[in-house]
Amino acid sequence: ITILMISIAGPLTIAQKSLMAAIYAKDQVTASFLAQQKIEEIKNRRDTYFMVNGNDTQFDNWIRSEQADLCDPNQAACPTVTFGTTITDTQVGKFTITHSVAKTNPGVESTVTVTVSWKNGTIVNNITLKNHLFNVVL
């Protein structure tokens, strides 16, 4: 019986570790896609701002459009969006998405940082993506 128990315990342990690795990999891919989606939304807001306002010479003004997009009419107060403010956007299942936009080079470049975090049991995991947005005049 001891030999049988030892011969069964090894493969079961390997299967359990493989299952945990597969779950973590699935969550990691999902978090990466959510982070990329948030970066694309911010780029779209920035591009929409320039489409509506034309070639704004004040590149940094587009951040103000973030505030309008984040306001919920049912809320008493809207969040104040400025460069460097970290905003918790949404909760998608077990994933929490936060983002911030910082002035890397005023008037020329902004850096968008998106972090997606989630818990597997008691372990907190996160993925952070950064993207640089430049003042490109078309």
PDB file of N, CA and C in Angstrom, residues 28-115:
ATOM      1  N   GLN A  28      -3.044  36.062 -16.194  1.00  0.00           N
ATOM      2  CA  GLN A  28      -2.018  36.993 -16.670  1.00  0.00           C
ATOM      3  C   GLN A  28      -2.348  37.490 -18.083  1.00  0.00           C
ATOM      4  N   VAL A  29      -2.805  36.609 -18.940  1.00  0.00           N
ATOM      5  CA  VAL A  29      -3.184  37.007 -20.307  1.00  0.00           C
ATOM      6  C   VAL A  29      -4.396  37.933 -20.265  1.00  0.00           C
ATOM      7  N   THR A  30      -5.391  37.587 -19.444  1.00  0.00           N
ATOM      8  CA  THR A  30      -6.578  38.422 -19.324  1.00  0.00           C
ATOM      9  C   THR A  30      -6.208  39.814 -18.817  1.00  0.00           C
ATOM     10  N   ALA A  31      -5.349  39.894 -17.808  1.00  0.00           N
ATOM     11  CA  ALA A  31      -4.916  41.185 -17.266  1.00  0.00           C
ATOM     12  C   ALA A  31      -4.169  41.998 -18.319  1.00  0.00           C
ATOM     13  N   SER A  32      -3.343  41.349 -19.112  1.00  0.00           N
ATOM     14  CA  SER A  32      -2.614  42.055 -20.176  1.00  0.00           C
ATOM     15  C   SER A  32      -3.574  42.657 -21.199  1.00  0.00           C
ATOM     16  N   PHE A  33      -4.594  41.888 -21.571  1.00  0.00           N
ATOM     17  CA  PHE A  33      -5.582  42.394 -22.533  1.00  0.00           C
ATOM     18  C   PHE A  33      -6.379  43.558 -21.944  1.00  0.00           C
ATOM     19  N   LEU A  34      -6.753  43.470 -20.664  1.00  0.00           N
ATOM     20  CA  LEU A  34      -7.486  44.565 -20.025  1.00  0.00           C
ATOM     21  C   LEU A  34      -6.637  45.832 -19.954  1.00  0.00           C
ATOM     22  N   ALA A  35      -5.356  45.689 -19.645  1.00  0.00           N
ATOM     23  CA  ALA A  35      -4.464  46.842 -19.582  1.00  0.00           C
ATOM     24  C   ALA A  35      -4.306  47.476 -20.966  1.00  0.00           C
ATOM     25  N   GLN A  36      -4.124  46.663 -21.984  1.00  0.00           N
ATOM     26  CA  GLN A  36      -3.990  47.195 -23.341  1.00  0.00           C
ATOM     27  C   GLN A  36      -5.268  47.886 -23.787  1.00  0.00           C
ATOM     28  N   GLN A  37      -6.422  47.323 -23.411  1.00  0.00           N
ATOM     29  CA  GLN A  37      -7.696  47.943 -23.758  1.00  0.00           C
ATOM     30  C   GLN A  37      -7.819  49.331 -23.121  1.00  0.00           C
ATOM     31  N   LYS A  38      -7.411  49.472 -21.867  1.00  0.00           N
ATOM     32  CA  LYS A  38      -7.476  50.765 -21.187  1.00  0.00           C
ATOM     33  C   LYS A  38      -6.548  51.774 -21.863  1.00  0.00           C
ATOM     34  N   ILE A  39      -5.350  51.344 -22.260  1.00  0.00           N
ATOM     35  CA  ILE A  39      -4.433  52.248 -22.966  1.00  0.00           C
ATOM     36  C   ILE A  39      -5.061  52.708 -24.278  1.00  0.00           C
ATOM     37  N   GLU A  40      -5.696  51.802 -24.990  1.00  0.00           N
ATOM     38  CA  GLU A  40      -6.347  52.170 -26.257  1.00  0.00           C
ATOM     39  C   GLU A  40      -7.496  53.144 -26.019  1.00  0.00           C
ATOM     40  N   GLU A  41      -8.255  52.967 -24.924  1.00  0.00           N
ATOM     41  CA  GLU A  41      -9.337  53.902 -24.601  1.00  0.00           C
ATOM     42  C   GLU A  41      -8.782  55.303 -24.345  1.00  0.00           C
ATOM     43  N   ILE A  42      -7.687  55.398 -23.614  1.00  0.00           N
ATOM     44  CA  ILE A  42      -7.091  56.700 -23.321  1.00  0.00           C
ATOM     45  C   ILE A  42      -6.556  57.341 -24.593  1.00  0.00           C
ATOM     46  N   LYS A  43      -5.906  56.547 -25.452  1.00  0.00           N
ATOM     47  CA  LYS A  43      -5.425  57.076 -26.728  1.00  0.00           C
ATOM     48  C   LYS A  43      -6.592  57.561 -27.573  1.00  0.00           C
ATOM     49  N   ASN A  44      -7.707  56.837 -27.535  1.00  0.00           N
ATOM     50  CA  ASN A  44      -8.886  57.232 -28.295  1.00  0.00           C
ATOM     51  C   ASN A  44      -9.454  58.551 -27.766  1.00  0.00           C
ATOM     52  N   ARG A  45      -9.495  58.705 -26.439  1.00  0.00           N
ATOM     53  CA  ARG A  45      -9.967  59.972 -25.860  1.00  0.00           C
ATOM     54  C   ARG A  45      -9.071  61.131 -26.288  1.00  0.00           C
ATOM     55  N   ARG A  46      -7.766  60.902 -26.248  1.00  0.00           N
ATOM     56  CA  ARG A  46      -6.828  61.941 -26.655  1.00  0.00           C
ATOM     57  C   ARG A  46      -7.022  62.289 -28.122  1.00  0.00           C
ATOM     58  N   ASP A  47      -7.148  61.281 -28.989  1.00  0.00           N
ATOM     59  CA  ASP A  47      -7.338  61.517 -30.420  1.00  0.00           C
ATOM     60  C   ASP A  47      -8.664  62.210 -30.694  1.00  0.00           C
ATOM     61  N   THR A  48      -9.719  61.817 -29.975  1.00  0.00           N
ATOM     62  CA  THR A  48     -11.024  62.448 -30.142  1.00  0.00           C
ATOM     63  C   THR A  48     -10.961  63.919 -29.747  1.00  0.00           C
ATOM     64  N   TYR A  49     -10.232  64.209 -28.674  1.00  0.00           N
ATOM     65  CA  TYR A  49     -10.060  65.596 -28.243  1.00  0.00           C
ATOM     66  C   TYR A  49      -9.444  66.426 -29.365  1.00  0.00           C
ATOM     67  N   PHE A  50      -8.416  65.896 -30.014  1.00  0.00           N
ATOM     68  CA  PHE A  50      -7.759  66.642 -31.086  1.00  0.00           C
ATOM     69  C   PHE A  50      -8.617  66.733 -32.335  1.00  0.00           C
ATOM     70  N   MET A  51      -9.450  65.715 -32.583  1.00  0.00           N
ATOM     71  CA  MET A  51     -10.350  65.768 -33.734  1.00  0.00           C
ATOM     72  C   MET A  51     -11.401  66.864 -33.526  1.00  0.00           C
ATOM     73  N   VAL A  52     -11.921  66.972 -32.309  1.00  0.00           N
ATOM     74  CA  VAL A  52     -12.960  67.957 -32.007  1.00  0.00           C
ATOM     75  C   VAL A  52     -12.377  69.368 -31.936  1.00  0.00           C
ATOM     76  N   ASN A  53     -11.206  69.507 -31.335  1.00  0.00           N
ATOM     77  CA  ASN A  53     -10.625  70.828 -31.092  1.00  0.00           C
ATOM     78  C   ASN A  53      -9.606  71.264 -32.138  1.00  0.00           C
ATOM     79  N   GLY A  54      -9.381  70.468 -33.148  1.00  0.00           N
ATOM     80  CA  GLY A  54      -8.397  70.816 -34.157  1.00  0.00           C
ATOM     81  C   GLY A  54      -6.993  70.675 -33.605  1.00  0.00           C
ATOM     82  N   ASN A  55      -6.034  71.253 -34.287  1.00  0.00           N
ATOM     83  CA  ASN A  55      -4.645  71.195 -33.825  1.00  0.00           C
ATOM     84  C   ASN A  55      -4.462  72.158 -32.666  1.00  0.00           C
ATOM     85  N   ASP A  56      -4.749  71.672 -31.495  1.00  0.00           N
ATOM     86  CA  ASP A  56      -4.600  72.482 -30.281  1.00  0.00           C
ATOM     87  C   ASP A  56      -3.113  72.665 -30.016  1.00  0.00           C
ATOM     88  N   THR A  57      -2.711  73.923 -29.874  1.00  0.00           N
ATOM     89  CA  THR A  57      -1.293  74.165 -29.602  1.00  0.00           C
ATOM     90  C   THR A  57      -0.932  73.780 -28.173  1.00  0.00           C
ATOM     91  N   GLN A  58      -1.921  73.627 -27.327  1.00  0.00           N
ATOM     92  CA  GLN A  58      -1.688  73.216 -25.944  1.00  0.00           C
ATOM     93  C   GLN A  58      -1.891  71.704 -25.840  1.00  0.00           C
ATOM     94  N   PHE A  59      -0.860  70.952 -26.130  1.00  0.00           N
ATOM     95  CA  PHE A  59      -0.930  69.484 -26.128  1.00  0.00           C
ATOM     96  C   PHE A  59      -1.469  68.946 -24.810  1.00  0.00           C
ATOM     97  N   ASP A  60      -1.124  69.601 -23.716  1.00  0.00           N
ATOM     98  CA  ASP A  60      -1.495  69.092 -22.398  1.00  0.00           C
ATOM     99  C   ASP A  60      -2.974  69.289 -22.065  1.00  0.00           C
ATOM    100  N   ASN A  61      -3.719  70.044 -22.872  1.00  0.00           N
ATOM    101  CA  ASN A  61      -5.133  70.290 -22.586  1.00  0.00           C
ATOM    102  C   ASN A  61      -6.000  69.041 -22.742  1.00  0.00           C
ATOM    103  N   TRP A  62      -5.549  68.047 -23.473  1.00  0.00           N
ATOM    104  CA  TRP A  62      -6.396  66.873 -23.712  1.00  0.00           C
ATOM    105  C   TRP A  62      -6.717  66.130 -22.421  1.00  0.00           C
ATOM    106  N   ILE A  63      -5.895  66.268 -21.405  1.00  0.00           N
ATOM    107  CA  ILE A  63      -6.143  65.554 -20.157  1.00  0.00           C
ATOM    108  C   ILE A  63      -7.460  65.996 -19.525  1.00  0.00           C
ATOM    109  N   ARG A  64      -7.872  67.223 -19.792  1.00  0.00           N
ATOM    110  CA  ARG A  64      -9.140  67.707 -19.234  1.00  0.00           C
ATOM    111  C   ARG A  64     -10.327  66.936 -19.785  1.00  0.00           C
ATOM    112  N   SER A  65     -10.201  66.379 -20.979  1.00  0.00           N
ATOM    113  CA  SER A  65     -11.297  65.578 -21.539  1.00  0.00           C
ATOM    114  C   SER A  65     -11.487  64.283 -20.761  1.00  0.00           C
ATOM    115  N   GLU A  66     -10.440  63.834 -20.068  1.00  0.00           N
ATOM    116  CA  GLU A  66     -10.551  62.653 -19.214  1.00  0.00           C
ATOM    117  C   GLU A  66     -11.620  62.868 -18.146  1.00  0.00           C
ATOM    118  N   GLN A  67     -11.671  64.068 -17.576  1.00  0.00           N
ATOM    119  CA  GLN A  67     -12.603  64.330 -16.498  1.00  0.00           C
ATOM    120  C   GLN A  67     -14.039  64.168 -16.981  1.00  0.00           C
ATOM    121  N   ALA A  68     -14.343  64.674 -18.160  1.00  0.00           N
ATOM    122  CA  ALA A  68     -15.695  64.553 -18.695  1.00  0.00           C
ATOM    123  C   ALA A  68     -16.062  63.090 -18.928  1.00  0.00           C
ATOM    124  N   ASP A  69     -15.109  62.290 -19.383  1.00  0.00           N
ATOM    125  CA  ASP A  69     -15.390  60.884 -19.650  1.00  0.00           C
ATOM    126  C   ASP A  69     -15.577  60.076 -18.374  1.00  0.00           C
ATOM    127  N   LEU A  70     -14.979  60.503 -17.267  1.00  0.00           N
ATOM    128  CA  LEU A  70     -15.057  59.754 -16.023  1.00  0.00           C
ATOM    129  C   LEU A  70     -16.214  60.178 -15.130  1.00  0.00           C
ATOM    130  N   CYS A  71     -16.912  61.258 -15.491  1.00  0.00           N
ATOM    131  CA  CYS A  71     -17.996  61.742 -14.647  1.00  0.00           C
ATOM    132  C   CYS A  71     -19.237  60.878 -14.804  1.00  0.00           C
ATOM    133  N   ASP A  72     -19.810  60.513 -13.681  1.00  0.00           N
ATOM    134  CA  ASP A  72     -21.076  59.791 -13.639  1.00  0.00           C
ATOM    135  C   ASP A  72     -22.135  60.803 -13.226  1.00  0.00           C
ATOM    136  N   PRO A  73     -23.163  61.020 -14.046  1.00  0.00           N
ATOM    137  CA  PRO A  73     -24.158  62.038 -13.710  1.00  0.00           C
ATOM    138  C   PRO A  73     -24.867  61.757 -12.378  1.00  0.00           C
ATOM    139  N   ASN A  74     -24.851  60.512 -11.917  1.00  0.00           N
ATOM    140  CA  ASN A  74     -25.509  60.170 -10.658  1.00  0.00           C
ATOM    141  C   ASN A  74     -24.639  60.486  -9.441  1.00  0.00           C
ATOM    142  N   GLN A  75     -23.349  60.770  -9.669  1.00  0.00           N
ATOM    143  CA  GLN A  75     -22.459  61.089  -8.562  1.00  0.00           C
ATOM    144  C   GLN A  75     -22.627  62.546  -8.159  1.00  0.00           C
ATOM    145  N   ALA A  76     -22.429  62.817  -6.872  1.00  0.00           N
ATOM    146  CA  ALA A  76     -22.504  64.192  -6.398  1.00  0.00           C
ATOM    147  C   ALA A  76     -21.322  65.002  -6.918  1.00  0.00           C
ATOM    148  N   ALA A  77     -20.145  64.381  -6.980  1.00  0.00           N
ATOM    149  CA  ALA A  77     -18.946  65.093  -7.437  1.00  0.00           C
ATOM    150  C   ALA A  77     -18.191  64.227  -8.427  1.00  0.00           C
ATOM    151  N   CYS A  78     -17.615  64.867  -9.425  1.00  0.00           N
ATOM    152  CA  CYS A  78     -16.816  64.155 -10.411  1.00  0.00           C
ATOM    153  C   CYS A  78     -15.359  64.134  -9.950  1.00  0.00           C
ATOM    154  N   PRO A  79     -14.614  63.082 -10.326  1.00  0.00           N
ATOM    155  CA  PRO A  79     -13.197  63.070  -9.943  1.00  0.00           C
ATOM    156  C   PRO A  79     -12.436  64.177 -10.663  1.00  0.00           C
ATOM    157  N   THR A  80     -11.509  64.776  -9.977  1.00  0.00           N
ATOM    158  CA  THR A  80     -10.665  65.796 -10.587  1.00  0.00           C
ATOM    159  C   THR A  80      -9.492  65.091 -11.247  1.00  0.00           C
ATOM    160  N   VAL A  81      -9.372  65.268 -12.541  1.00  0.00           N
ATOM    161  CA  VAL A  81      -8.326  64.592 -13.297  1.00  0.00           C
ATOM    162  C   VAL A  81      -7.237  65.595 -13.627  1.00  0.00           C
ATOM    163  N   THR A  82      -6.051  65.326 -13.152  1.00  0.00           N
ATOM    164  CA  THR A  82      -4.888  66.133 -13.501  1.00  0.00           C
ATOM    165  C   THR A  82      -3.757  65.169 -13.825  1.00  0.00           C
ATOM    166  N   PHE A  83      -2.698  65.692 -14.359  1.00  0.00           N
ATOM    167  CA  PHE A  83      -1.551  64.842 -14.634  1.00  0.00           C
ATOM    168  C   PHE A  83      -1.022  64.282 -13.329  1.00  0.00           C
ATOM    169  N   GLY A  84      -0.729  62.996 -13.335  1.00  0.00           N
ATOM    170  CA  GLY A  84      -0.171  62.340 -12.165  1.00  0.00           C
ATOM    171  C   GLY A  84      -1.210  61.733 -11.234  1.00  0.00           C
ATOM    172  N   THR A  85      -2.505  62.033 -11.441  1.00  0.00           N
ATOM    173  CA  THR A  85      -3.548  61.460 -10.598  1.00  0.00           C
ATOM    174  C   THR A  85      -3.756  60.003 -10.979  1.00  0.00           C
ATOM    175  N   THR A  86      -3.758  59.108  -9.984  1.00  0.00           N
ATOM    176  CA  THR A  86      -4.051  57.703 -10.248  1.00  0.00           C
ATOM    177  C   THR A  86      -5.546  57.492 -10.061  1.00  0.00           C
ATOM    178  N   ILE A  87      -6.185  56.929 -11.065  1.00  0.00           N
ATOM    179  CA  ILE A  87      -7.625  56.757 -11.052  1.00  0.00           C
ATOM    180  C   ILE A  87      -7.949  55.266 -11.101  1.00  0.00           C
ATOM    181  N   THR A  88      -8.781  54.805 -10.171  1.00  0.00           N
ATOM    182  CA  THR A  88      -9.269  53.430 -10.221  1.00  0.00           C
ATOM    183  C   THR A  88     -10.466  53.437 -11.148  1.00  0.00           C
ATOM    184  N   ASP A  89     -10.314  52.771 -12.278  1.00  0.00           N
ATOM    185  CA  ASP A  89     -11.348  52.830 -13.303  1.00  0.00           C
ATOM    186  C   ASP A  89     -12.505  51.880 -13.018  1.00  0.00           C
ATOM    187  N   THR A  90     -12.202  50.609 -13.064  1.00  0.00           N
ATOM    188  CA  THR A  90     -13.284  49.635 -12.992  1.00  0.00           C
ATOM    189  C   THR A  90     -12.827  48.370 -12.296  1.00  0.00           C
ATOM    190  N   GLN A  91     -13.812  47.588 -11.949  1.00  0.00           N
ATOM    191  CA  GLN A  91     -13.585  46.253 -11.426  1.00  0.00           C
ATOM    192  C   GLN A  91     -14.206  45.317 -12.455  1.00  0.00           C
ATOM    193  N   VAL A  92     -13.395  44.504 -13.111  1.00  0.00           N
ATOM    194  CA  VAL A  92     -13.878  43.544 -14.095  1.00  0.00           C
ATOM    195  C   VAL A  92     -13.642  42.162 -13.508  1.00  0.00           C
ATOM    196  N   GLY A  93     -14.694  41.566 -12.969  1.00  0.00           N
ATOM    197  CA  GLY A  93     -14.523  40.287 -12.287  1.00  0.00           C
ATOM    198  C   GLY A  93     -13.592  40.469 -11.105  1.00  0.00           C
ATOM    199  N   LYS A  94     -12.526  39.712 -11.080  1.00  0.00           N
ATOM    200  CA  LYS A  94     -11.558  39.838  -9.989  1.00  0.00           C
ATOM    201  C   LYS A  94     -10.432  40.812 -10.298  1.00  0.00           C
ATOM    202  N   PHE A  95     -10.481  41.488 -11.444  1.00  0.00           N
ATOM    203  CA  PHE A  95      -9.424  42.400 -11.877  1.00  0.00           C
ATOM    204  C   PHE A  95      -9.788  43.845 -11.558  1.00  0.00           C
ATOM    205  N   THR A  96      -8.849  44.581 -10.981  1.00  0.00           N
ATOM    206  CA  THR A  96      -9.015  46.007 -10.707  1.00  0.00           C
ATOM    207  C   THR A  96      -8.074  46.775 -11.626  1.00  0.00           C
ATOM    208  N   ILE A  97      -8.628  47.743 -12.367  1.00  0.00           N
ATOM    209  CA  ILE A  97      -7.849  48.496 -13.345  1.00  0.00           C
ATOM    210  C   ILE A  97      -7.659  49.923 -12.822  1.00  0.00           C
ATOM    211  N   THR A  98      -6.404  50.367 -12.759  1.00  0.00           N
ATOM    212  CA  THR A  98      -6.093  51.752 -12.405  1.00  0.00           C
ATOM    213  C   THR A  98      -5.199  52.344 -13.488  1.00  0.00           C
ATOM    214  N   HIS A  99      -5.279  53.661 -13.652  1.00  0.00           N
ATOM    215  CA  HIS A  99      -4.396  54.305 -14.629  1.00  0.00           C
ATOM    216  C   HIS A  99      -4.006  55.694 -14.156  1.00  0.00           C
ATOM    217  N   SER A 100      -2.911  56.179 -14.699  1.00  0.00           N
ATOM    218  CA  SER A 100      -2.488  57.559 -14.479  1.00  0.00           C
ATOM    219  C   SER A 100      -1.803  58.052 -15.740  1.00  0.00           C
ATOM    220  N   VAL A 101      -1.847  59.361 -15.917  1.00  0.00           N
ATOM    221  CA  VAL A 101      -1.186  59.997 -17.053  1.00  0.00           C
ATOM    222  C   VAL A 101      -0.233  61.046 -16.479  1.00  0.00           C
ATOM    223  N   ALA A 102       1.028  60.964 -16.839  1.00  0.00           N
ATOM    224  CA  ALA A 102       2.038  61.898 -16.324  1.00  0.00           C
ATOM    225  C   ALA A 102       2.657  62.678 -17.474  1.00  0.00           C
ATOM    226  N   LYS A 103       3.047  63.925 -17.184  1.00  0.00           N
ATOM    227  CA  LYS A 103       3.772  64.733 -18.171  1.00  0.00           C
ATOM    228  C   LYS A 103       5.221  64.281 -18.155  1.00  0.00           C
ATOM    229  N   THR A 104       5.664  63.661 -19.223  1.00  0.00           N
ATOM    230  CA  THR A 104       7.065  63.274 -19.325  1.00  0.00           C
ATOM    231  C   THR A 104       7.886  64.472 -19.793  1.00  0.00           C
ATOM    232  N   ASN A 105       7.381  65.125 -20.810  1.00  0.00           N
ATOM    233  CA  ASN A 105       8.000  66.316 -21.358  1.00  0.00           C
ATOM    234  C   ASN A 105       6.852  67.265 -21.684  1.00  0.00           C
ATOM    235  N   PRO A 106       6.571  68.270 -20.847  1.00  0.00           N
ATOM    236  CA  PRO A 106       5.394  69.127 -21.026  1.00  0.00           C
ATOM    237  C   PRO A 106       5.257  69.667 -22.440  1.00  0.00           C
ATOM    238  N   GLY A 107       4.052  69.510 -22.979  1.00  0.00           N
ATOM    239  CA  GLY A 107       3.759  69.995 -24.322  1.00  0.00           C
ATOM    240  C   GLY A 107       4.210  69.075 -25.429  1.00  0.00           C
ATOM    241  N   VAL A 108       4.973  68.044 -25.114  1.00  0.00           N
ATOM    242  CA  VAL A 108       5.517  67.165 -26.146  1.00  0.00           C
ATOM    243  C   VAL A 108       5.133  65.701 -25.908  1.00  0.00           C
ATOM    244  N   GLU A 109       5.228  65.245 -24.665  1.00  0.00           N
ATOM    245  CA  GLU A 109       5.063  63.821 -24.395  1.00  0.00           C
ATOM    246  C   GLU A 109       4.362  63.592 -23.064  1.00  0.00           C
ATOM    247  N   SER A 110       3.446  62.614 -23.053  1.00  0.00           N
ATOM    248  CA  SER A 110       2.783  62.160 -21.832  1.00  0.00           C
ATOM    249  C   SER A 110       2.978  60.659 -21.716  1.00  0.00           C
ATOM    250  N   THR A 111       3.062  60.168 -20.484  1.00  0.00           N
ATOM    251  CA  THR A 111       3.216  58.738 -20.250  1.00  0.00           C
ATOM    252  C   THR A 111       1.960  58.211 -19.564  1.00  0.00           C
ATOM    253  N   VAL A 112       1.344  57.220 -20.178  1.00  0.00           N
ATOM    254  CA  VAL A 112       0.163  56.559 -19.616  1.00  0.00           C
ATOM    255  C   VAL A 112       0.637  55.279 -18.941  1.00  0.00           C
ATOM    256  N   THR A 113       0.248  55.097 -17.682  1.00  0.00           N
ATOM    257  CA  THR A 113       0.585  53.887 -16.941  1.00  0.00           C
ATOM    258  C   THR A 113      -0.718  53.227 -16.505  1.00  0.00           C
ATOM    259  N   VAL A 114      -0.894  51.974 -16.891  1.00  0.00           N
ATOM    260  CA  VAL A 114      -2.086  51.211 -16.525  1.00  0.00           C
ATOM    261  C   VAL A 114      -1.639  49.995 -15.720  1.00  0.00           C
ATOM    262  N   THR A 115      -2.267  49.793 -14.565  1.00  0.00           N
ATOM    263  CA  THR A 115      -1.975  48.632 -13.730  1.00  0.00           C
ATOM    264  C   THR A 115      -3.253  47.838 -13.534  1.00  0.00           C
TER     265      THR A 115
END
